[in-house]
XYZ file of C-alpha atoms in Angstrom:
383
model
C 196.117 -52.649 175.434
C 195.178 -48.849 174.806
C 195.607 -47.564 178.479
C 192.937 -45.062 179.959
C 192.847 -41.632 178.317
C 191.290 -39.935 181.085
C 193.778 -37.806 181.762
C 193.039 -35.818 178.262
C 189.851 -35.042 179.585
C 188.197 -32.575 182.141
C 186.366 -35.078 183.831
C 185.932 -34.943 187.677
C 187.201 -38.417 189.374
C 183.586 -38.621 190.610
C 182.216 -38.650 187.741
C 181.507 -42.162 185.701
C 180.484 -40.856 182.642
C 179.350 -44.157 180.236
C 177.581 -42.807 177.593
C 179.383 -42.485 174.411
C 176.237 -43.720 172.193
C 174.475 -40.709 173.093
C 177.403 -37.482 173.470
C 180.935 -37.650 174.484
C 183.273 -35.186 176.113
C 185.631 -33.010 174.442
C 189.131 -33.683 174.529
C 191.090 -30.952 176.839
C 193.225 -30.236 172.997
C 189.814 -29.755 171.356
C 188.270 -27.509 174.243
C 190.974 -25.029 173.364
C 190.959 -25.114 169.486
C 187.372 -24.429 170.107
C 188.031 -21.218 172.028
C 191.037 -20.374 170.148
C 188.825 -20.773 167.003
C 186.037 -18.404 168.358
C 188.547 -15.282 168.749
C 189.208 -15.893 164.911
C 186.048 -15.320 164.271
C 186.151 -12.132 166.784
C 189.069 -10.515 164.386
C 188.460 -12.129 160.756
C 190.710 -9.427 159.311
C 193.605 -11.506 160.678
C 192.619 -14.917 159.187
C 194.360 -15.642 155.696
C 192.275 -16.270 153.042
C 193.029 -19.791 152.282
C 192.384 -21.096 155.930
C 188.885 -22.341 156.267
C 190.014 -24.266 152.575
C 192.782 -25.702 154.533
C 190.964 -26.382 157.955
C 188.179 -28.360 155.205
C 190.817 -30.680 153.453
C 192.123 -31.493 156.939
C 188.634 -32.564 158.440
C 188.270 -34.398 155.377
C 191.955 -36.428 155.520
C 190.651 -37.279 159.065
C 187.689 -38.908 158.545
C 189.070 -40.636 155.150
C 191.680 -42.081 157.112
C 189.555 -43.667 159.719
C 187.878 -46.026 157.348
C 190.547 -46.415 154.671
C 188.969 -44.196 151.910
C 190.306 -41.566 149.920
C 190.052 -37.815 150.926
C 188.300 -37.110 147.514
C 185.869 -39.679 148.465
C 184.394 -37.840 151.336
C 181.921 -34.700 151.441
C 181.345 -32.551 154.394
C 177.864 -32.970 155.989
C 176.364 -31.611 158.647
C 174.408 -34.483 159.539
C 173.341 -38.622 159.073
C 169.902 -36.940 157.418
C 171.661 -34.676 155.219
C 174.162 -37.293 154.260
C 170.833 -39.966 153.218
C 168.851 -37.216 151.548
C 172.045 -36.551 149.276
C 172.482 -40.897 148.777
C 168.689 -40.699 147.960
C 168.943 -38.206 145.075
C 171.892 -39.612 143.474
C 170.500 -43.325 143.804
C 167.028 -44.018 142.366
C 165.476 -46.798 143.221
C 163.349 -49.374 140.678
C 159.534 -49.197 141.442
C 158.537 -52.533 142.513
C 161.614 -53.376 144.570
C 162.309 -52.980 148.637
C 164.901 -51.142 150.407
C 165.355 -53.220 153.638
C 165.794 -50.728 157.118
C 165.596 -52.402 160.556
C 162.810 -51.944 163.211
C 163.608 -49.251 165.265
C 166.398 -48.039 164.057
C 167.309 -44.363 164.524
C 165.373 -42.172 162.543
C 168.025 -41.459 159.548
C 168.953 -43.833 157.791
C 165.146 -45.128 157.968
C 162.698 -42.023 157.322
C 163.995 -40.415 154.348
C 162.929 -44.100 152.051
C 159.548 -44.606 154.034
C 158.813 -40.793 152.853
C 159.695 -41.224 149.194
C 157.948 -45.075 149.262
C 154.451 -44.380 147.525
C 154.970 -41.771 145.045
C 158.743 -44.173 143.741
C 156.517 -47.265 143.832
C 158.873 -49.238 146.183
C 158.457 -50.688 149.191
C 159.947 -50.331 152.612
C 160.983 -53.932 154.252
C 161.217 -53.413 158.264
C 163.722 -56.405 159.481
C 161.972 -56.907 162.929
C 164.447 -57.008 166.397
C 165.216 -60.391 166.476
C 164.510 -62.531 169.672
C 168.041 -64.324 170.031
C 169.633 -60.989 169.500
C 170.980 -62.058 165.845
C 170.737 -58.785 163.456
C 172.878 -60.158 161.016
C 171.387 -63.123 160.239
C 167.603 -61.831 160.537
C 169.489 -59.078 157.589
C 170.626 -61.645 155.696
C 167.198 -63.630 155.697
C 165.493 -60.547 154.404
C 167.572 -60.496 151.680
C 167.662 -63.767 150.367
C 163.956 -64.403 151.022
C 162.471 -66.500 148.085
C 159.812 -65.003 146.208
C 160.059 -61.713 147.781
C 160.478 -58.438 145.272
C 163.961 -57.940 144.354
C 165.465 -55.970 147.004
C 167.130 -52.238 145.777
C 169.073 -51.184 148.612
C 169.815 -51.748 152.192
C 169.721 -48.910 154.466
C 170.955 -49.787 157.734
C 173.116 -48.565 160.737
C 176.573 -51.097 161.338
C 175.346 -51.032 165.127
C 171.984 -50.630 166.425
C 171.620 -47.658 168.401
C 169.110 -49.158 171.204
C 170.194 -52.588 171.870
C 174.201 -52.249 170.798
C 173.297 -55.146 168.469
C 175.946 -55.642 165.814
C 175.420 -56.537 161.678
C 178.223 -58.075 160.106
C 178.751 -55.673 157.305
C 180.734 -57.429 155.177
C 178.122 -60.752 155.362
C 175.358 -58.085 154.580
C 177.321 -56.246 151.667
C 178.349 -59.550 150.086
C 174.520 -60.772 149.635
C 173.702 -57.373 148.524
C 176.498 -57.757 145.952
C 175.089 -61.075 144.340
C 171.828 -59.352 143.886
C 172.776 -56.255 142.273
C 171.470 -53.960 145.262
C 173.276 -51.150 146.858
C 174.008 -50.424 150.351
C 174.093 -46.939 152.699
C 175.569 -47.851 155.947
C 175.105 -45.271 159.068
C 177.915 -45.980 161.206
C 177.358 -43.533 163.709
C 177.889 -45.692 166.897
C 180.871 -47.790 164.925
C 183.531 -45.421 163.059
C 186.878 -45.168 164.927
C 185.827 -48.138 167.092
C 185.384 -50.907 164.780
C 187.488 -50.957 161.862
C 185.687 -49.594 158.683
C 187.769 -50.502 155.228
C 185.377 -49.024 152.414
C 188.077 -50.784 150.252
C 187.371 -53.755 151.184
C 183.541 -53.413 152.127
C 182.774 -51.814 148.792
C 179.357 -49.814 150.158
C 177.722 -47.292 148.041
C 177.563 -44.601 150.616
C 179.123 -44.423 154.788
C 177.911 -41.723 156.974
C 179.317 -41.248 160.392
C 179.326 -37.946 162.863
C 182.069 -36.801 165.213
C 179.600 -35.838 168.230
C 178.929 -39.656 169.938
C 183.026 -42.125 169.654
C 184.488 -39.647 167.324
C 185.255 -37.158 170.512
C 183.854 -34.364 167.846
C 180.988 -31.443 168.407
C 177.842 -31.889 166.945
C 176.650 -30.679 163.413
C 179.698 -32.084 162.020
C 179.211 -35.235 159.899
C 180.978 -37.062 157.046
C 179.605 -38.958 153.910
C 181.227 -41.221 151.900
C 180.287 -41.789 148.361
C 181.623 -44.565 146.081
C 183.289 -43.307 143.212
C 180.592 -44.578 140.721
C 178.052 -42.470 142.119
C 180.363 -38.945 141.962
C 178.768 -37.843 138.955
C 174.983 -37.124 140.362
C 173.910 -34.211 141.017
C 174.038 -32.831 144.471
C 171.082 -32.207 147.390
C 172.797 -28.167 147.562
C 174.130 -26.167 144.378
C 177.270 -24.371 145.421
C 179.621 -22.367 144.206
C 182.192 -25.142 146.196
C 180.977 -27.597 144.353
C 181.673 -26.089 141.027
C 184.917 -26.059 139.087
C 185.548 -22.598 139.325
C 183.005 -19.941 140.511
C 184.873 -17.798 142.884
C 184.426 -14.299 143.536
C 187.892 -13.630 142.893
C 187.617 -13.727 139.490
C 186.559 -11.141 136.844
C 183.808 -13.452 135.684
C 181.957 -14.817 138.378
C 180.384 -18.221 136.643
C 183.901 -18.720 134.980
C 183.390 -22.488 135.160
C 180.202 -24.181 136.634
C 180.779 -27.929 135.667
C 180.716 -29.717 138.748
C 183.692 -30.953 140.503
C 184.916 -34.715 139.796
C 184.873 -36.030 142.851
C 182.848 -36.133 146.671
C 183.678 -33.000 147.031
C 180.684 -32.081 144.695
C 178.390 -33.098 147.649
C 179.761 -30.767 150.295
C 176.822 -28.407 152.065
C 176.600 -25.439 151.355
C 178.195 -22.894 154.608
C 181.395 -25.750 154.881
C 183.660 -22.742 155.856
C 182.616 -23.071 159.434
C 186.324 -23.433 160.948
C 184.887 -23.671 164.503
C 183.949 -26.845 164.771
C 185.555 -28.583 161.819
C 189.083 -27.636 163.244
C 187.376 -29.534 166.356
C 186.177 -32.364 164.841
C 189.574 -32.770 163.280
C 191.533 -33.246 166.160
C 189.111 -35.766 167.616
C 189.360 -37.976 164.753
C 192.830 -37.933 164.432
C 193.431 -39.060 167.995
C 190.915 -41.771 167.222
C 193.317 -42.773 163.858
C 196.411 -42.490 165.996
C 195.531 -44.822 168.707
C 193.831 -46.905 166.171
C 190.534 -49.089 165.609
C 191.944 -52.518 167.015
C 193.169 -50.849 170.069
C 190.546 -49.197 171.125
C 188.201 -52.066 170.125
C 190.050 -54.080 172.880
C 190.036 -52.024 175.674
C 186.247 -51.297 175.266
C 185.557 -54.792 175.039
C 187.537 -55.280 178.188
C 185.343 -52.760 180.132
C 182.309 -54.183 178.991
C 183.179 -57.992 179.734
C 183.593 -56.484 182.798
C 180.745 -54.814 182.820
C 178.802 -58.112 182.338
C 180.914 -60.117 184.264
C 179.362 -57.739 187.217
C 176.229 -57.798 187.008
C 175.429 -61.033 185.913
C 173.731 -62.325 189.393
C 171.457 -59.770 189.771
C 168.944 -60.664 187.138
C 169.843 -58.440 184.448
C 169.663 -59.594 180.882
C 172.980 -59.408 179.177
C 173.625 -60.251 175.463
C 176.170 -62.451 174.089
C 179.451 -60.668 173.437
C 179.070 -62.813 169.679
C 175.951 -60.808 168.776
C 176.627 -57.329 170.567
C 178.998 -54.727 169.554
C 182.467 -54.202 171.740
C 181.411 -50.971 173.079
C 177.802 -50.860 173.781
C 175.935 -53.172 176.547
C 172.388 -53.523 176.859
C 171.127 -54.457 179.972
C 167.087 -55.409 180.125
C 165.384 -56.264 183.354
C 162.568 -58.534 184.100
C 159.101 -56.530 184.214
C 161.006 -53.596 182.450
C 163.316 -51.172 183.740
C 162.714 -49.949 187.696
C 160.987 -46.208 187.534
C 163.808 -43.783 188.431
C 166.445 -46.436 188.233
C 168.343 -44.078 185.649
C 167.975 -40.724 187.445
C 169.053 -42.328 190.559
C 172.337 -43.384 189.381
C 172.701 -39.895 187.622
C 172.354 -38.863 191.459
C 175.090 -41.169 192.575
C 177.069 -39.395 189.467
C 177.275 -42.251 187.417
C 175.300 -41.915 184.061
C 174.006 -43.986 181.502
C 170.949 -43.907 179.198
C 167.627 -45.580 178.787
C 166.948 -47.036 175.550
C 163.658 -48.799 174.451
C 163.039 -50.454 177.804
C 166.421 -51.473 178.346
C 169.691 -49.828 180.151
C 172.867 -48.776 177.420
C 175.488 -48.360 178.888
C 178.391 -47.513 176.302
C 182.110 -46.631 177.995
C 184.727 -44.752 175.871
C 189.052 -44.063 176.164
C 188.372 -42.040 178.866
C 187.116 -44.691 181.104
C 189.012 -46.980 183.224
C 188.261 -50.213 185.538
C 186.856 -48.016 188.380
C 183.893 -47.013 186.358
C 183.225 -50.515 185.259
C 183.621 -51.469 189.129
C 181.537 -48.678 190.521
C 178.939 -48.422 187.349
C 178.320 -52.230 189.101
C 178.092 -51.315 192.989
C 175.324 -48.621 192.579
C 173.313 -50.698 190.124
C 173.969 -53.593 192.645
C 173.148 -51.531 195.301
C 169.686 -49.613 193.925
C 168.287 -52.780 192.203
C 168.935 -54.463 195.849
C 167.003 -51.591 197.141
């Protein structure tokens, strides 16, 4: 098992930090390419002029690598909302048909279909939280529902953000397959923990951040795009994007055909070497120690997670229907007022979701969280 990584981090042994879903730490290595990055910017006379190129290619390698693509497959976002606008004007969707989204799902993957709904002349399908906790097969009975319109495309995150509840991607891409729809998966609170194969999956567009398991700063995001939709036309027009309209040259617009691949898609201001030099390094730790690794010592923390608190009356999903990483806990009568704040006094923090307690440990965690996360909730609930 992947041991603790705590050591790799600047976090204080009193703290029990167990909130991946929402923000994770920086790696110590990523603190310092961050400052080291900001004097570049200080003295840009001393940067070569090929090095922002070279920091985007390697941002790009990393997150290709952590779910099997190809690097020419990805385009540099700087957000899940960015990356879904971009999938929505390359894919058009039939009037009369649905795109399915699920209830409560974060705002992404869910807003940008509900807003273009009326004037396309489809419909938006809203797959309600399930009571037994099931996603995948409440998903999978949307699809297949007799009589229903013909569904167009699924929009959906891999894990829901709230609740940790897991879909079964490949189930859900497999019945999209046999009817001819296409499917955007927002795997925000899944990349580099569960293992993503886009070869194998076959989706039409991934999207995934570095700020939340990819140990990344925020604004830097990732979008994967199937090679039979690198032809459309892009949400930005830049000069990136274009075969070969560089300033360098003696004619400006030398060549403005589009690029053949992703890399079309790529927002405009890439070149910000900051943070993508950051979110590199984050995501090729993640790579290195590898999906099933971490996957396993996650799912250790949160068994024992459950394991604890199971006799105090908190509701605990099955382990069958719940991602690895995430645990929702839900109380009888709703969650005690100031239940969360007081743990944050006790230094141990978590997040409310929706009524219920997430608590979501990362590689930087160890058994002592687990056991103490346990004592003070033990110990305030008893109060």
């Amino acid at each position: 098992m992947l041991p603790s990584q705590r050591a790799l981090f600047e976090i204080p042994r009193q703290v029990c930090y167990l909130n991946a879903a929402s923000y994770s730490p920086l790696p110590l290595r990523t603190l310092e390419a961050g400052r080291s990055a900001v004097l570049r910017k200080g003295t840009p006379w001393t940067l070569e002029a090929s090095f922002a190129s070279q920091q985007n290619e390697r941002a790009r390698l990393a997150a290709a690598r952590l779910i099997n693509a190809e690097a020419s497959d990805i385009a540099l976002i700087p957000s899940i909302s960015y990356g879904v606008a971009t999938a929505a004007k390359i894919l058009p969707i039939a009037r009369g048909t649905r795109v399915i989204v699920l209830e409560n799902d974060h705002s992404s993957p869910v807003l940008e279909w509900q807003t273009r709904a009326e004037a396309e002349g489809f419909s938006v399908e809203t797959v309600r939280q399930p009571d037994d906790g099931d996603w995948t097969s409440a998903v999978l009975a949307a699809i297949e529902r007799s009589g229903a319109p013909r569904v167009s495309l699924a929009s959906i995150s891999s894990v829901h953000w709230s609740d940790g509840g897991l879909i079964d991607v490949e189930k859900v891409g497999a019945a999209l397959r046999r009817q001819g729809a296409a499917f955007l998966v927002d795997t925000t609170q899944s990349t580099g923990v569960l293992t993503t194969d886009v070869k194998r999956l076959d989706p039409d567009f991934v999207i995934f951040p570095t700020y939340k398991w990819l140990l990344g700063p925020y604004g830097r995001a990732f979008l994967y795009v199937a090679k039979r939709h690198q032809g459309g036309i892009p949400l930005e027009q830049t000069a990136s994007g274009r075969r070969n309209v560089r300033a360098e040259n003696a004619v400006y617009f030398t060549d403005p055909g589009y690029v053949g691949d992703a890399r079309r898609y790529d927002m405009g201001e890439r070149d910000y070497f900051i943070s993508m030099e950051m979110a590199s390094i984050g995501m090729e730790m993640m790579a290195d120690w590898g999906a099933p690794a971490i996957e396993q010592r996650l799912t250790m923390l949160t068994e024992r997670i459950a394991a604890g608190v199971r006799g105090l009356g908190v509701g605990v999903p099955e382990l069958r229907l719940r991602s690895p990483h995430v645990l929702s806990l839900a109380f009888k009568g709703g969650m005690p007022t100031g239940l969360i704040e007081g743990m944050a006094s006790e230094g141990v923090y978590v997040a409310p979701r929706l009524g219920r307690m997430r608590v979501s440990p990362h590689v930087y965690n160890d058994e002592a969280d687990a056991d103490r996360f346990v004592e003070v909730l033990s110990r305030r609930l008893r109060a």
